[in-house]
Short mmCIF file of C-alpha atoms in Angstrom, two decimals:
data_model
loop_
_atom_site.label_atom_id
_atom_site.label_comp_id
_atom_site.label_asym_id
_atom_site.label_seq_id
_atom_site.Cartn_x
_atom_site.Cartn_y
_atom_site.Cartn_z
CA UNK A 17 79.59 115.31 107.60
CA UNK A 18 78.29 116.65 104.31
CA UNK A 19 79.53 115.26 100.99
CA UNK A 20 81.52 118.41 100.38
CA UNK A 21 83.35 118.04 103.66
CA UNK A 22 84.03 114.34 103.00
CA UNK A 23 85.72 115.30 99.75
CA UNK A 24 87.73 118.08 101.39
CA UNK A 25 88.86 115.76 104.18
CA UNK A 26 89.79 113.05 101.67
CA UNK A 27 91.82 115.42 99.52
CA UNK A 28 93.65 116.94 102.45
CA UNK A 29 94.53 113.42 103.62
CA UNK A 30 95.84 112.70 100.16
CA UNK A 31 97.91 115.89 100.03
CA UNK A 32 99.39 115.04 103.41
CA UNK A 33 100.13 111.42 102.48
CA UNK A 34 101.66 112.51 99.16
CA UNK A 35 104.12 114.88 100.79
CA UNK A 36 107.14 112.56 100.54
CA UNK A 37 106.61 111.98 96.80
CA UNK A 38 108.81 113.82 94.33
CA UNK A 39 107.21 117.06 93.11
CA UNK A 40 106.08 115.81 89.70
CA UNK A 41 104.52 112.58 90.90
CA UNK A 42 102.79 114.38 93.72
CA UNK A 43 101.25 117.04 91.50
CA UNK A 44 100.16 114.45 88.92
CA UNK A 45 98.57 112.25 91.55
CA UNK A 46 96.67 115.06 93.24
CA UNK A 47 95.45 116.45 89.91
CA UNK A 48 94.34 112.97 88.74
CA UNK A 49 92.49 112.07 91.92
CA UNK A 50 90.88 115.51 92.15
CA UNK A 51 89.55 115.28 88.61
CA UNK A 52 88.38 111.72 89.24
CA UNK A 53 86.28 113.00 92.14
CA UNK A 54 84.92 115.88 90.06
CA UNK A 55 84.07 113.49 87.23
CA UNK A 56 82.29 111.16 89.62
CA UNK A 57 80.28 114.04 91.01
CA UNK A 58 79.46 115.31 87.54
CA UNK A 59 78.37 111.75 86.72
CA UNK A 60 75.86 111.82 89.54
CA UNK A 61 77.47 111.13 92.91
CA UNK A 62 75.81 113.82 94.98
CA UNK A 63 74.29 112.53 98.21
CA UNK A 64 76.51 112.04 101.21
CA UNK A 65 76.20 108.26 100.94
CA UNK A 66 77.02 108.23 97.24
CA UNK A 67 80.09 110.35 97.86
CA UNK A 68 81.20 108.16 100.74
CA UNK A 69 80.80 105.11 98.52
CA UNK A 70 82.70 106.78 95.68
CA UNK A 71 85.62 107.68 97.97
CA UNK A 72 85.65 104.16 99.34
CA UNK A 73 86.01 102.74 95.83
CA UNK A 74 88.79 105.21 95.17
CA UNK A 75 90.69 103.74 98.10
CA UNK A 76 92.70 104.94 101.07
CA UNK A 77 94.92 107.92 100.20
CA UNK A 78 97.94 106.18 101.68
CA UNK A 79 97.38 103.11 99.47
CA UNK A 80 97.21 105.32 96.39
CA UNK A 81 100.35 107.13 97.44
CA UNK A 82 102.06 103.79 98.07
CA UNK A 83 101.24 102.80 94.48
CA UNK A 84 102.67 106.12 93.24
CA UNK A 85 105.80 105.53 95.30
CA UNK A 86 106.34 102.19 93.58
CA UNK A 87 110.02 101.70 92.88
CA UNK A 88 111.03 104.77 94.85
CA UNK A 89 112.75 104.98 98.14
CA UNK A 90 110.67 107.75 99.61
CA UNK A 91 112.16 108.52 102.91
CA UNK A 92 115.69 107.58 103.75
CA UNK A 93 115.45 105.59 106.95
CA UNK A 94 116.61 107.87 109.71
CA UNK A 95 120.20 107.03 110.48
CA UNK A 96 120.41 105.45 113.87
CA UNK A 97 122.61 107.75 115.89
CA UNK A 98 125.41 105.75 117.43
CA UNK A 99 125.01 105.89 121.19
CA UNK A 100 127.12 108.73 122.52
CA UNK A 101 129.78 107.80 124.99
CA UNK A 102 129.32 109.54 128.31
CA UNK A 103 132.64 111.27 128.02
CA UNK A 104 134.72 111.99 124.99
CA UNK A 105 138.37 112.95 125.00
CA UNK A 106 137.44 116.56 125.55
CA UNK A 107 135.57 115.82 128.78
CA UNK A 108 138.39 113.63 130.04
CA UNK A 109 140.68 116.60 129.33
CA UNK A 110 138.46 118.77 131.53
CA UNK A 111 139.02 116.43 134.46
CA UNK A 112 142.74 116.91 134.08
CA UNK A 113 142.93 120.56 133.01
CA UNK A 114 140.75 122.06 135.74
CA UNK A 115 142.94 120.92 138.63
CA UNK A 116 146.33 120.77 136.89
CA UNK A 117 146.02 122.73 133.65
CA UNK A 118 147.45 125.82 135.19
CA UNK A 119 150.85 124.14 135.23
CA UNK A 120 150.73 123.99 131.43
CA UNK A 121 151.82 127.56 130.89
CA UNK A 122 148.71 128.80 132.74
CA UNK A 123 146.63 128.52 129.51
CA UNK A 124 145.89 124.89 130.31
CA UNK A 125 143.39 125.90 132.94
CA UNK A 126 141.66 128.33 130.55
CA UNK A 127 141.55 125.60 127.94
CA UNK A 128 139.89 123.33 130.50
CA UNK A 129 137.41 126.08 131.29
CA UNK A 130 136.62 126.52 127.61
CA UNK A 131 136.08 122.77 127.15
CA UNK A 132 133.93 122.69 130.29
CA UNK A 133 131.64 125.48 129.14
CA UNK A 134 131.28 124.28 125.56
CA UNK A 135 130.47 120.67 126.50
CA UNK A 136 126.88 119.46 126.57
CA UNK A 137 127.61 116.99 129.36
CA UNK A 138 126.94 119.34 132.26
CA UNK A 139 124.31 121.79 133.43
CA UNK A 140 125.12 125.47 133.96
CA UNK A 141 125.29 124.86 137.69
CA UNK A 142 127.86 122.12 137.35
CA UNK A 143 129.89 124.34 135.03
CA UNK A 144 129.96 127.08 137.67
CA UNK A 145 131.07 124.50 140.21
CA UNK A 146 133.93 123.46 137.94
CA UNK A 147 134.88 127.10 137.41
CA UNK A 148 134.76 128.31 141.02
CA UNK A 149 136.15 125.29 142.86
CA UNK A 150 138.90 125.99 142.55
CA UNK A 151 140.03 128.83 140.26
CA UNK A 152 143.40 127.87 138.76
CA UNK A 153 143.07 124.48 140.40
CA UNK A 154 145.94 123.32 142.58
CA UNK A 155 148.10 126.29 141.71
CA UNK A 156 146.03 128.55 143.93
CA UNK A 157 146.10 125.99 146.73
CA UNK A 158 149.79 125.66 146.32
CA UNK A 159 150.03 129.46 146.59
CA UNK A 160 148.00 129.46 149.79
CA UNK A 161 150.07 126.67 151.21
CA UNK A 162 153.42 128.29 150.48
CA UNK A 163 152.63 131.90 151.25
CA UNK A 164 152.82 132.70 154.90
CA UNK A 165 149.21 133.10 155.93
CA UNK A 166 149.98 133.30 159.59
CA UNK A 167 148.51 136.79 159.90
CA UNK A 168 145.10 135.61 158.58
CA UNK A 169 144.47 132.47 160.52
CA UNK A 170 145.63 130.70 163.55
CA UNK A 171 148.29 128.07 163.07
CA UNK A 172 146.09 125.20 164.16
CA UNK A 173 143.58 126.09 161.37
CA UNK A 174 146.22 125.82 158.71
CA UNK A 175 146.21 122.04 158.36
CA UNK A 176 142.44 121.42 158.16
CA UNK A 177 142.00 124.35 155.74
CA UNK A 178 144.71 123.00 153.52
CA UNK A 179 143.14 119.56 153.64
CA UNK A 180 139.80 120.96 152.54
CA UNK A 181 141.49 122.94 149.81
CA UNK A 182 143.35 119.86 148.65
CA UNK A 183 140.19 117.82 148.49
CA UNK A 184 137.95 120.48 146.92
CA UNK A 185 139.20 120.23 143.30
CA UNK A 186 139.15 116.45 143.62
CA UNK A 187 135.54 116.58 144.83
CA UNK A 188 134.63 118.83 141.92
CA UNK A 189 136.17 116.47 139.39
CA UNK A 190 134.36 113.53 140.98
CA UNK A 191 131.06 115.43 140.92
CA UNK A 192 131.52 116.32 137.26
CA UNK A 193 132.42 112.72 136.44
CA UNK A 194 129.38 111.35 138.26
CA UNK A 195 126.84 113.85 136.91
CA UNK A 196 128.08 114.28 133.37
CA UNK A 197 125.85 112.88 130.64
CA UNK A 198 125.22 113.71 126.97
CA UNK A 199 122.64 116.46 126.51
CA UNK A 200 122.64 117.66 130.13
CA UNK A 201 123.40 121.26 129.18
CA UNK A 202 119.87 121.66 127.86
CA UNK A 203 118.27 120.62 131.13
CA UNK B 20 87.53 83.30 95.97
CA UNK B 21 90.09 80.58 96.65
CA UNK B 22 93.77 81.41 96.53
CA UNK B 23 93.05 85.09 97.11
CA UNK B 24 96.74 85.93 97.26
CA UNK B 25 97.48 84.34 93.90
CA UNK B 26 94.77 86.35 92.23
CA UNK B 27 95.90 89.56 93.85
CA UNK B 28 99.33 88.98 92.30
CA UNK B 29 97.82 88.00 88.94
CA UNK B 30 95.68 91.12 88.88
CA UNK B 31 98.60 93.28 89.77
CA UNK B 32 100.67 91.78 87.00
CA UNK B 33 98.06 91.89 84.26
CA UNK B 34 96.36 95.19 85.01
CA UNK B 35 98.74 97.31 82.98
CA UNK B 36 98.19 95.14 79.92
CA UNK B 37 94.44 95.41 80.36
CA UNK B 38 94.91 99.18 80.42
CA UNK B 39 97.01 99.04 77.25
CA UNK B 40 94.41 96.80 75.64
CA UNK B 41 91.65 99.31 76.38
CA UNK B 42 93.74 102.06 74.79
CA UNK B 43 94.39 100.36 71.44
CA UNK B 44 92.90 102.42 68.64
CA UNK B 45 90.97 104.45 71.16
CA UNK B 46 91.60 107.39 73.46
CA UNK B 47 90.18 107.41 76.94
CA UNK B 48 90.31 109.73 79.90
CA UNK B 49 91.20 108.49 83.38
CA UNK B 50 87.75 108.25 84.91
CA UNK B 51 86.40 106.45 81.84
CA UNK B 52 89.27 103.95 81.95
CA UNK B 53 88.76 103.30 85.64
CA UNK B 54 85.06 102.61 85.15
CA UNK B 55 85.74 100.34 82.18
CA UNK B 56 88.29 98.32 84.16
CA UNK B 57 85.79 98.10 87.00
CA UNK B 58 83.63 96.01 84.68
CA UNK B 59 86.26 93.28 84.61
CA UNK B 60 85.46 91.02 87.51
CA UNK B 61 87.63 91.77 90.49
CA UNK B 62 90.24 93.57 88.43
CA UNK B 63 90.18 96.85 90.32
CA UNK B 64 89.75 96.98 94.05
CA UNK B 65 91.27 100.39 94.67
CA UNK B 66 90.35 102.67 91.79
CA UNK B 67 92.74 105.40 92.82
CA UNK B 68 95.78 103.17 92.28
CA UNK B 69 95.10 103.19 88.52
CA UNK B 70 96.40 106.75 88.32
CA UNK B 71 99.92 105.96 89.52
CA UNK B 72 99.89 103.04 87.07
CA UNK B 73 98.92 105.36 84.21
CA UNK B 74 101.62 107.81 85.27
CA UNK B 75 104.19 105.02 85.15
CA UNK B 76 103.07 103.89 81.69
CA UNK B 77 103.48 107.48 80.58
CA UNK B 78 106.98 107.67 82.02
CA UNK B 79 107.85 104.42 80.26
CA UNK B 80 106.57 105.78 76.95
CA UNK B 81 103.77 103.17 76.66
CA UNK B 82 101.06 105.81 76.57
CA UNK B 83 100.78 109.46 75.62
CA UNK B 84 98.51 112.00 77.18
CA UNK B 85 96.83 115.26 76.26
CA UNK B 86 94.49 117.57 78.12
CA UNK B 87 91.15 118.40 76.61
CA UNK B 88 88.20 120.46 77.74
CA UNK B 89 85.05 118.60 78.66
CA UNK B 90 81.48 119.84 78.39
CA UNK B 91 80.29 118.32 81.61
CA UNK B 92 83.10 118.82 84.07
CA UNK B 93 86.78 119.56 84.57
CA UNK B 94 89.35 119.27 81.76
CA UNK B 95 90.28 115.68 81.05
CA UNK B 96 93.61 114.00 80.61
CA UNK B 97 93.25 111.66 77.64
CA UNK B 98 95.45 108.62 77.26
CA UNK B 99 96.35 106.77 74.09
CA UNK B 100 98.73 103.93 73.45
CA UNK B 101 102.02 104.58 71.68
CA UNK B 102 103.49 102.16 69.15
CA UNK B 103 105.72 100.93 71.96
CA UNK B 104 102.67 100.27 74.12
CA UNK B 105 101.07 98.33 71.28
CA UNK B 106 104.23 96.23 70.89
CA UNK B 107 104.42 95.53 74.63
CA UNK B 108 100.79 94.42 74.57
CA UNK B 109 101.41 92.10 71.58
CA UNK B 110 104.44 90.55 73.31
CA UNK B 111 102.56 90.06 76.55
CA UNK B 112 99.58 88.57 74.75
CA UNK B 113 101.78 85.95 73.08
CA UNK B 114 103.44 85.04 76.39
CA UNK B 115 100.13 85.03 78.21
CA UNK B 116 98.59 82.62 75.72
CA UNK B 117 101.49 80.24 75.96
CA UNK B 118 101.42 80.44 79.75
CA UNK B 119 97.65 80.00 79.95
CA UNK B 120 97.74 76.97 77.63
CA UNK B 121 100.33 75.18 79.72
CA UNK B 122 98.62 76.00 83.03
CA UNK B 123 95.26 74.88 81.58
CA UNK B 124 96.83 71.62 80.37
CA UNK B 125 98.32 70.79 83.73
CA UNK B 126 95.16 71.74 85.65
CA UNK B 127 93.13 69.50 83.30
CA UNK B 128 95.44 66.56 83.89
CA UNK B 129 95.16 67.10 87.62
CA UNK B 130 91.38 67.21 87.54
CA UNK B 131 91.13 64.11 85.34
CA UNK B 132 93.44 62.28 87.75
CA UNK B 133 91.25 63.35 90.64
CA UNK B 134 88.12 61.80 89.09
CA UNK B 135 89.72 58.43 88.49
#
C-alpha cells in the first residue's frame, strides 16, 4: 500500500470511529488529525515506511476517538427488549372469539378475525386456517345441526359429520395455540 | 519501567498541566505541541489523543485558539493559555510540589530503612 493510501485508509477509519461523537467534537477531531498528518508530511514524512511510522505514533483511530469521548455517554446501551410472552390478551381473545364470538352480537367473530389477522404470532397460512375453519365458529355448526339436512345426506352420516364439525373449530384453536409465536407473521 | 500502571495514571493526570506549561507566554500549533511533548520521556504514547485533550482545555476556557495561515502547509490552529489556564497551572504546581516532597520523603525513609 502506498503512503497516500495508508493515509486515506487511516482517515476513513477515523471518520467511521468518530461517527458516534457529537457533531462539534467530531469535526474538530477530524480537522485536527488531518492537519497533523499534513504537517507531518510537510515536515518530511514521505516514504511509505515513514508514513506508517507516523500513523503508528498518532495511534489507533478508536483510541483517539475514545479520548474525545471522555466524559460522554456516546451510545445509549440498547434497551434489552423484555422477552415477549407467547400470547398476549389479544391472542387469548382470538382463541375464544373464533369459535364463540359470533354469539356476541355476531361482531365478536369479526373482532376475533381482526385480532387474528393483525397479530404477528401466526403465519398467513395459519390465519387462513383460523378464518376458514370454521366461518362463524360454532354458530354455523349449530345451524347445520338444527336445520333439517335430511335431503342432503343420509341419516347415518349425520352423526359423524356433526362430530367432525364439532371438533374442527377446537382443532383449529389447538393448532393456533401450538404454532403461535412472536414474529411468526414475517416467516 | 516498573509500576507501568502507576505511571500511565500519572502521565494521564499531569499531561494537561504540561500542555498548559508549554503554552505560557507562547503560542503553539497542535503539531508543534505534540512534538514538544514527545521530548518528555514517555509522556506521550498516542500522539493523536493530545487533540481531544486540547479540545477539552478549550471548552474549559484554559486555552484559546486561532487559525493562521502557514507557509509550509495547511492552516494551523494556534493555542495560547488564558489567564484561567495560567492560574490552574500555578495551583497545580503548588500542589504538585507539596505532593512530590512528601512522596520523596517517604521513599527516602523506606530506602534508608532497606539499607540498614
